[in-house]
């Protein structure tokens, strides 16, 4: 089996800590895993919540962290000050495109609306064949179980094609998740224009 090689992974995560300390611990563990595997972190460039925690952890284990911020979030208060590189984009759209361009894979950690939006844009781009990069969910505390159930529900209701179930891989363990993403074979997805209604 050919394993994919990741130079950079983009991580979407909450700008808050979450109530359960397991979430901060997971950000710490994922940052440490990226650093020790020599994979650069690409993320939203913030200093707060799980975003700040994963960047701090990556850096403290000797890894590299790249922030991509839109102008209006690149402030003294919000931006992380210790990053190896920062890209400031004009707006949120160019920010997401830049994060996608820089990265070989995507991981969504627990988070809120911003995290969901970023995750789903990458999934819908994959669904349409805009990119073929693996997408993972770090399923700490089974955080993503309701989302996976919702997707299953939408498949059963005929709104998501069942082959698109493969677009997201979930794992509770950071290194287990990265390994699954590395081993993901090239997906043979139907072209959206060829999908029938069954
Ligand atoms: P949320 O999940 O709603 O906390 O939003 C987190 C996602 O939205 C991150 O992956 C960021 O890309 C973006 N975001 C939200 N708040 C900030 C912030 N204060 N600084 C930088 N990016 C943010």
PDB file of C-alpha atoms in Angstrom, residues 1 23 47 58 97 116 123 138 159 166 176 179 182 184 196:
ATOM      1  CA  UNK A   1       0.000   0.000   0.000  1.00  0.00           C
ATOM      2  CA  UNK A  23     -10.536  19.061  24.010  1.00  0.00           C
ATOM      3  CA  UNK A  47      -4.134  32.720  19.673  1.00  0.00           C
ATOM      4  CA  UNK A  58       3.294  22.294  17.619  1.00  0.00           C
ATOM      5  CA  UNK A  97      -8.398  29.139  -0.606  1.00  0.00           C
ATOM      6  CA  UNK A 116     -18.061  23.489  10.661  1.00  0.00           C
ATOM      7  CA  UNK A 123     -15.819  18.394   1.920  1.00  0.00           C
ATOM      8  CA  UNK A 138     -10.603  14.298  15.310  1.00  0.00           C
ATOM      9  CA  UNK A 159     -29.596  14.087  -0.232  1.00  0.00           C
ATOM     10  CA  UNK A 166     -15.969   8.137   2.421  1.00  0.00           C
ATOM     11  CA  UNK A 176      -4.370   7.019  14.417  1.00  0.00           C
ATOM     12  CA  UNK A 179      -2.244   7.222   9.742  1.00  0.00           C
ATOM     13  CA  UNK A 182      -2.044   8.605   4.937  1.00  0.00           C
ATOM     14  CA  UNK A 184      -6.608   6.516   2.324  1.00  0.00           C
ATOM     15  CA  UNK A 196     -28.383   9.594 -10.511  1.00  0.00           C
TER      16      UNK A 196
END
